[in-house]
PDB file of C-alpha atoms in Angstrom:
ATOM      1  CA  UNK A   1      93.049  89.613  84.678  1.00 91.00           C
ATOM      2  CA  UNK A   2      94.858  88.253  87.733  1.00 93.00           C
ATOM      3  CA  UNK A   3      92.920  90.559  90.063  1.00 92.00           C
ATOM      4  CA  UNK A   4      89.669  89.263  88.576  1.00 91.00           C
ATOM      5  CA  UNK A   5      90.642  85.646  89.301  1.00 92.00           C
ATOM      6  CA  UNK A   6      91.998  86.007  92.837  1.00 91.00           C
ATOM      7  CA  UNK A   7      92.285  88.458  95.691  1.00 89.00           C
ATOM      8  CA  UNK A   8      95.495  86.774  96.907  1.00 91.00           C
ATOM      9  CA  UNK A   9      97.659  89.634  95.608  1.00 89.00           C
ATOM     10  CA  UNK A  10      97.389  93.285  96.634  1.00 85.00           C
ATOM     11  CA  UNK A  11      97.266  94.910  93.203  1.00 91.00           C
ATOM     12  CA  UNK A  12      95.163  98.077  93.331  1.00 93.00           C
ATOM     13  CA  UNK A  13      95.099 100.175  90.150  1.00 94.00           C
ATOM     14  CA  UNK A  14      97.940 102.448  91.328  1.00 95.00           C
ATOM     15  CA  UNK A  15     100.176  99.394  91.914  1.00 93.00           C
ATOM     16  CA  UNK A  16      99.273  98.035  88.487  1.00 94.00           C
ATOM     17  CA  UNK A  17     100.238 101.378  86.942  1.00 96.00           C
ATOM     18  CA  UNK A  18     103.508 101.352  88.889  1.00 96.00           C
ATOM     19  CA  UNK A  19     104.303  97.871  87.526  1.00 96.00           C
ATOM     20  CA  UNK A  20     103.642  99.027  83.962  1.00 95.00           C
ATOM     21  CA  UNK A  21     105.964 102.028  84.361  1.00 97.00           C
ATOM     22  CA  UNK A  22     108.681 100.043  86.152  1.00 97.00           C
ATOM     23  CA  UNK A  23     108.559  97.226  83.612  1.00 97.00           C
ATOM     24  CA  UNK A  24     109.726  99.642  80.920  1.00 96.00           C
ATOM     25  CA  UNK A  25     113.157  99.431  82.601  1.00 96.00           C
ATOM     26  CA  UNK A  26     113.307  95.622  82.762  1.00 96.00           C
ATOM     27  CA  UNK A  27     116.097  95.321  80.181  1.00 97.00           C
ATOM     28  CA  UNK A  28     118.026  98.487  81.038  1.00 97.00           C
ATOM     29  CA  UNK A  29     121.064  96.345  81.871  1.00 98.00           C
ATOM     30  CA  UNK A  30     121.378  95.439  78.192  1.00 97.00           C
ATOM     31  CA  UNK A  31     123.136  98.769  77.664  1.00 97.00           C
ATOM     32  CA  UNK A  32     126.211  96.947  79.000  1.00 96.00           C
ATOM     33  CA  UNK A  33     125.950  94.109  76.451  1.00 97.00           C
ATOM     34  CA  UNK A  34     127.874  94.415  73.187  1.00 95.00           C
ATOM     35  CA  UNK A  35     125.612  95.088  70.184  1.00 95.00           C
ATOM     36  CA  UNK A  36     127.278  92.188  68.364  1.00 94.00           C
ATOM     37  CA  UNK A  37     125.736  89.865  70.934  1.00 95.00           C
ATOM     38  CA  UNK A  38     122.408  91.706  71.246  1.00 93.00           C
ATOM     39  CA  UNK A  39     121.884  91.705  67.488  1.00 92.00           C
ATOM     40  CA  UNK A  40     123.509  88.403  66.614  1.00 92.00           C
ATOM     41  CA  UNK A  41     121.418  86.742  63.900  1.00 90.00           C
ATOM     42  CA  UNK A  42     122.138  83.190  65.044  1.00 86.00           C
ATOM     43  CA  UNK A  43     122.165  81.233  68.243  1.00 89.00           C
ATOM     44  CA  UNK A  44     124.346  82.565  71.065  1.00 93.00           C
ATOM     45  CA  UNK A  45     127.302  80.505  72.216  1.00 95.00           C
ATOM     46  CA  UNK A  46     127.202  79.379  75.883  1.00 96.00           C
ATOM     47  CA  UNK A  47     129.704  82.139  76.712  1.00 97.00           C
ATOM     48  CA  UNK A  48     127.621  84.778  74.920  1.00 96.00           C
ATOM     49  CA  UNK A  49     124.468  83.587  76.666  1.00 96.00           C
ATOM     50  CA  UNK A  50     126.233  83.770  80.054  1.00 97.00           C
ATOM     51  CA  UNK A  51     127.186  87.355  79.234  1.00 97.00           C
ATOM     52  CA  UNK A  52     123.642  88.140  78.079  1.00 97.00           C
ATOM     53  CA  UNK A  53     122.245  86.835  81.370  1.00 97.00           C
ATOM     54  CA  UNK A  54     124.252  89.466  83.266  1.00 98.00           C
ATOM     55  CA  UNK A  55     121.849  92.170  82.059  1.00 98.00           C
ATOM     56  CA  UNK A  56     119.533  91.346  84.961  1.00 98.00           C
ATOM     57  CA  UNK A  57     122.107  92.054  87.658  1.00 98.00           C
ATOM     58  CA  UNK A  58     123.647  94.981  85.756  1.00 98.00           C
ATOM     59  CA  UNK A  59     120.236  96.650  85.457  1.00 98.00           C
ATOM     60  CA  UNK A  60     119.396  96.086  89.123  1.00 97.00           C
ATOM     61  CA  UNK A  61     122.801  97.468  90.135  1.00 97.00           C
ATOM     62  CA  UNK A  62     122.252 100.549  87.980  1.00 96.00           C
ATOM     63  CA  UNK A  63     119.027 101.230  89.858  1.00 96.00           C
ATOM     64  CA  UNK A  64     120.740 100.595  93.208  1.00 94.00           C
ATOM     65  CA  UNK A  65     123.123 103.441  92.396  1.00 94.00           C
ATOM     66  CA  UNK A  66     120.364 106.036  92.053  1.00 92.00           C
ATOM     67  CA  UNK A  67     121.211 107.450  95.469  1.00 88.00           C
ATOM     68  CA  UNK A  68     118.326 109.195  97.149  1.00 91.00           C
ATOM     69  CA  UNK A  69     115.835 107.874  94.576  1.00 93.00           C
ATOM     70  CA  UNK A  70     116.592 104.191  95.103  1.00 89.00           C
ATOM     71  CA  UNK A  71     113.964 103.903  97.848  1.00 92.00           C
ATOM     72  CA  UNK A  72     111.176 105.318  95.688  1.00 95.00           C
ATOM     73  CA  UNK A  73     108.425 102.794  94.936  1.00 95.00           C
ATOM     74  CA  UNK A  74     108.988 103.052  91.183  1.00 96.00           C
ATOM     75  CA  UNK A  75     112.731 102.412  91.476  1.00 96.00           C
ATOM     76  CA  UNK A  76     112.304  99.566  93.988  1.00 96.00           C
ATOM     77  CA  UNK A  77     109.734  97.896  91.729  1.00 96.00           C
ATOM     78  CA  UNK A  78     111.915  98.423  88.658  1.00 97.00           C
ATOM     79  CA  UNK A  79     114.899  96.963  90.555  1.00 97.00           C
ATOM     80  CA  UNK A  80     113.015  93.757  91.379  1.00 97.00           C
ATOM     81  CA  UNK A  81     111.716  93.441  87.832  1.00 98.00           C
ATOM     82  CA  UNK A  82     115.195  94.034  86.342  1.00 98.00           C
ATOM     83  CA  UNK A  83     116.844  91.468  88.562  1.00 98.00           C
ATOM     84  CA  UNK A  84     114.249  88.702  88.545  1.00 98.00           C
ATOM     85  CA  UNK A  85     112.212  88.880  85.304  1.00 98.00           C
ATOM     86  CA  UNK A  86     114.052  85.773  84.039  1.00 97.00           C
ATOM     87  CA  UNK A  87     113.416  83.726  87.198  1.00 98.00           C
ATOM     88  CA  UNK A  88     111.007  80.803  86.748  1.00 97.00           C
ATOM     89  CA  UNK A  89     108.655  79.176  89.259  1.00 96.00           C
ATOM     90  CA  UNK A  90     110.516  75.862  89.103  1.00 96.00           C
ATOM     91  CA  UNK A  91     113.849  77.503  90.024  1.00 96.00           C
ATOM     92  CA  UNK A  92     115.315  77.114  86.530  1.00 95.00           C
ATOM     93  CA  UNK A  93     115.668  80.837  85.871  1.00 96.00           C
ATOM     94  CA  UNK A  94     118.407  83.334  86.574  1.00 97.00           C
ATOM     95  CA  UNK A  95     120.231  85.143  88.162  1.00 98.00           C
ATOM     96  CA  UNK A  96     119.346  83.830  91.625  1.00 98.00           C
ATOM     97  CA  UNK A  97     117.516  80.558  90.951  1.00 97.00           C
ATOM     98  CA  UNK A  98     114.438  81.735  92.845  1.00 98.00           C
ATOM     99  CA  UNK A  99     111.355  79.549  92.730  1.00 96.00           C
ATOM    100  CA  UNK A 100     107.662  79.754  93.429  1.00 95.00           C
ATOM    101  CA  UNK A 101     106.602  82.487  95.817  1.00 94.00           C
ATOM    102  CA  UNK A 102     110.207  83.642  96.246  1.00 97.00           C
ATOM    103  CA  UNK A 103     109.563  85.545  93.015  1.00 97.00           C
ATOM    104  CA  UNK A 104     107.110  88.415  93.552  1.00 95.00           C
ATOM    105  CA  UNK A 105     103.953  87.855  91.513  1.00 93.00           C
ATOM    106  CA  UNK A 106     104.403  91.280  89.939  1.00 92.00           C
ATOM    107  CA  UNK A 107     107.809  90.189  88.633  1.00 97.00           C
ATOM    108  CA  UNK A 108     106.419  86.859  87.443  1.00 96.00           C
ATOM    109  CA  UNK A 109     103.727  88.696  85.472  1.00 96.00           C
ATOM    110  CA  UNK A 110     106.317  90.915  83.793  1.00 97.00           C
ATOM    111  CA  UNK A 111     108.494  87.879  83.057  1.00 97.00           C
ATOM    112  CA  UNK A 112     105.592  86.143  81.351  1.00 97.00           C
ATOM    113  CA  UNK A 113     104.699  89.273  79.383  1.00 95.00           C
ATOM    114  CA  UNK A 114     108.357  89.627  78.357  1.00 96.00           C
ATOM    115  CA  UNK A 115     108.507  86.010  77.183  1.00 96.00           C
ATOM    116  CA  UNK A 116     105.258  86.384  75.228  1.00 94.00           C
ATOM    117  CA  UNK A 117     106.489  89.616  73.634  1.00 92.00           C
ATOM    118  CA  UNK A 118     109.793  87.997  72.667  1.00 92.00           C
ATOM    119  CA  UNK A 119     107.915  85.171  70.974  1.00 93.00           C
ATOM    120  CA  UNK A 120     105.452  87.272  68.985  1.00 91.00           C
ATOM    121  CA  UNK A 121     108.045  89.869  67.961  1.00 90.00           C
ATOM    122  CA  UNK A 122     110.605  89.611  65.194  1.00 89.00           C
ATOM    123  CA  UNK A 123     114.187  89.547  66.455  1.00 87.00           C
ATOM    124  CA  UNK A 124     117.576  89.505  64.708  1.00 82.00           C
ATOM    125  CA  UNK A 125     117.807  85.800  65.462  1.00 83.00           C
ATOM    126  CA  UNK A 126     114.214  84.734  64.659  1.00 89.00           C
ATOM    127  CA  UNK A 127     110.972  85.602  62.930  1.00 90.00           C
ATOM    128  CA  UNK A 128     107.866  86.390  64.959  1.00 90.00           C
ATOM    129  CA  UNK A 129     105.688  83.477  66.021  1.00 92.00           C
ATOM    130  CA  UNK A 130     101.918  83.647  65.772  1.00 90.00           C
ATOM    131  CA  UNK A 131     100.007  84.341  68.981  1.00 88.00           C
ATOM    132  CA  UNK A 132      98.698  80.773  68.957  1.00 90.00           C
ATOM    133  CA  UNK A 133     102.172  79.267  68.577  1.00 94.00           C
ATOM    134  CA  UNK A 134     103.556  81.560  71.295  1.00 93.00           C
ATOM    135  CA  UNK A 135     100.806  80.475  73.681  1.00 94.00           C
ATOM    136  CA  UNK A 136     101.484  76.803  72.902  1.00 95.00           C
ATOM    137  CA  UNK A 137     105.196  77.297  73.566  1.00 96.00           C
ATOM    138  CA  UNK A 138     104.480  78.970  76.903  1.00 96.00           C
ATOM    139  CA  UNK A 139     102.001  76.261  77.956  1.00 95.00           C
ATOM    140  CA  UNK A 140     104.532  73.542  77.074  1.00 95.00           C
ATOM    141  CA  UNK A 141     107.250  75.262  79.098  1.00 93.00           C
ATOM    142  CA  UNK A 142     109.523  76.006  76.140  1.00 93.00           C
ATOM    143  CA  UNK A 143     110.292  79.412  77.678  1.00 90.00           C
ATOM    144  CA  UNK A 144     110.626  78.143  81.231  1.00 91.00           C
ATOM    145  CA  UNK A 145     108.018  77.372  83.852  1.00 95.00           C
ATOM    146  CA  UNK A 146     105.503  80.091  84.679  1.00 96.00           C
ATOM    147  CA  UNK A 147     102.883  80.243  87.398  1.00 96.00           C
ATOM    148  CA  UNK A 148      99.896  78.266  86.063  1.00 96.00           C
ATOM    149  CA  UNK A 149      97.436  80.946  87.169  1.00 96.00           C
ATOM    150  CA  UNK A 150      99.355  83.582  85.201  1.00 96.00           C
ATOM    151  CA  UNK A 151      99.416  81.343  82.138  1.00 97.00           C
ATOM    152  CA  UNK A 152      95.653  80.892  82.526  1.00 96.00           C
ATOM    153  CA  UNK A 153      95.258  84.690  82.736  1.00 96.00           C
ATOM    154  CA  UNK A 154      97.324  85.126  79.580  1.00 95.00           C
ATOM    155  CA  UNK A 155      95.169  82.542  77.819  1.00 94.00           C
ATOM    156  CA  UNK A 156      92.022  84.389  78.969  1.00 94.00           C
ATOM    157  CA  UNK A 157      93.156  87.662  77.391  1.00 92.00           C
ATOM    158  CA  UNK A 158      94.604  86.047  74.268  1.00 88.00           C
ATOM    159  CA  UNK A 159      92.023  87.524  71.887  1.00 86.00           C
ATOM    160  CA  UNK A 160      92.528  91.072  73.184  1.00 86.00           C
ATOM    161  CA  UNK A 161      96.312  90.642  73.065  1.00 80.00           C
ATOM    162  CA  UNK A 162      96.208  89.253  69.547  1.00 76.00           C
ATOM    163  CA  UNK A 163      94.216  92.262  68.413  1.00 77.00           C
ATOM    164  CA  UNK A 164      96.605  94.665  70.165  1.00 74.00           C
ATOM    165  CA  UNK A 165      99.756  92.970  68.843  1.00 64.00           C
ATOM    166  CA  UNK A 166      98.555  92.731  65.250  1.00 63.00           C
ATOM    167  CA  UNK A 167      97.045  96.201  65.239  1.00 66.00           C
ATOM    168  CA  UNK A 168     100.422  97.557  66.402  1.00 59.00           C
ATOM    169  CA  UNK A 169     102.172  95.826  63.504  1.00 52.00           C
ATOM    170  CA  UNK A 170     103.287  92.671  65.315  1.00 49.00           C
ATOM    171  CA  UNK A 171     103.427  89.065  64.125  1.00 47.00           C
ATOM    172  CA  UNK A 172     101.504  87.228  61.381  1.00 43.00           C
TER     173      UNK A 172
END
């Protein structure tokens, strides 16, 4: 949807496909997080949350160690997504406190998709929210600040997403 709204970003179909493939690795660093924390049914303590936040750097470092493959477009894209998918446009994210255009738009899009997915999916610590509630939470900044154009794009495709999520056995 972003490419239909603006030509500001160079996102030809092959780049879009690369982002989709690379985004599958966004949480690879969670392999280093204890299952007791990953699957904890309640709220994480501040110490547990600090540990959880390390998955971004751990995942990026794992990809850095791929030797001769680390300069491949897929690995470079996956690295950026791993490291920065929890950054927010207002600088409130982690691990580097990037803001605005310091965060590649491709990474921002994956971060928004990840937040939306987390909201509409059941987790050990929460039930799934409806698509409408998830969208309201994102618009109000309850998941951090996202690029307004990306939020508008997500709103535009809400009906298609709702159908896809519920058809696949998601929320509601």
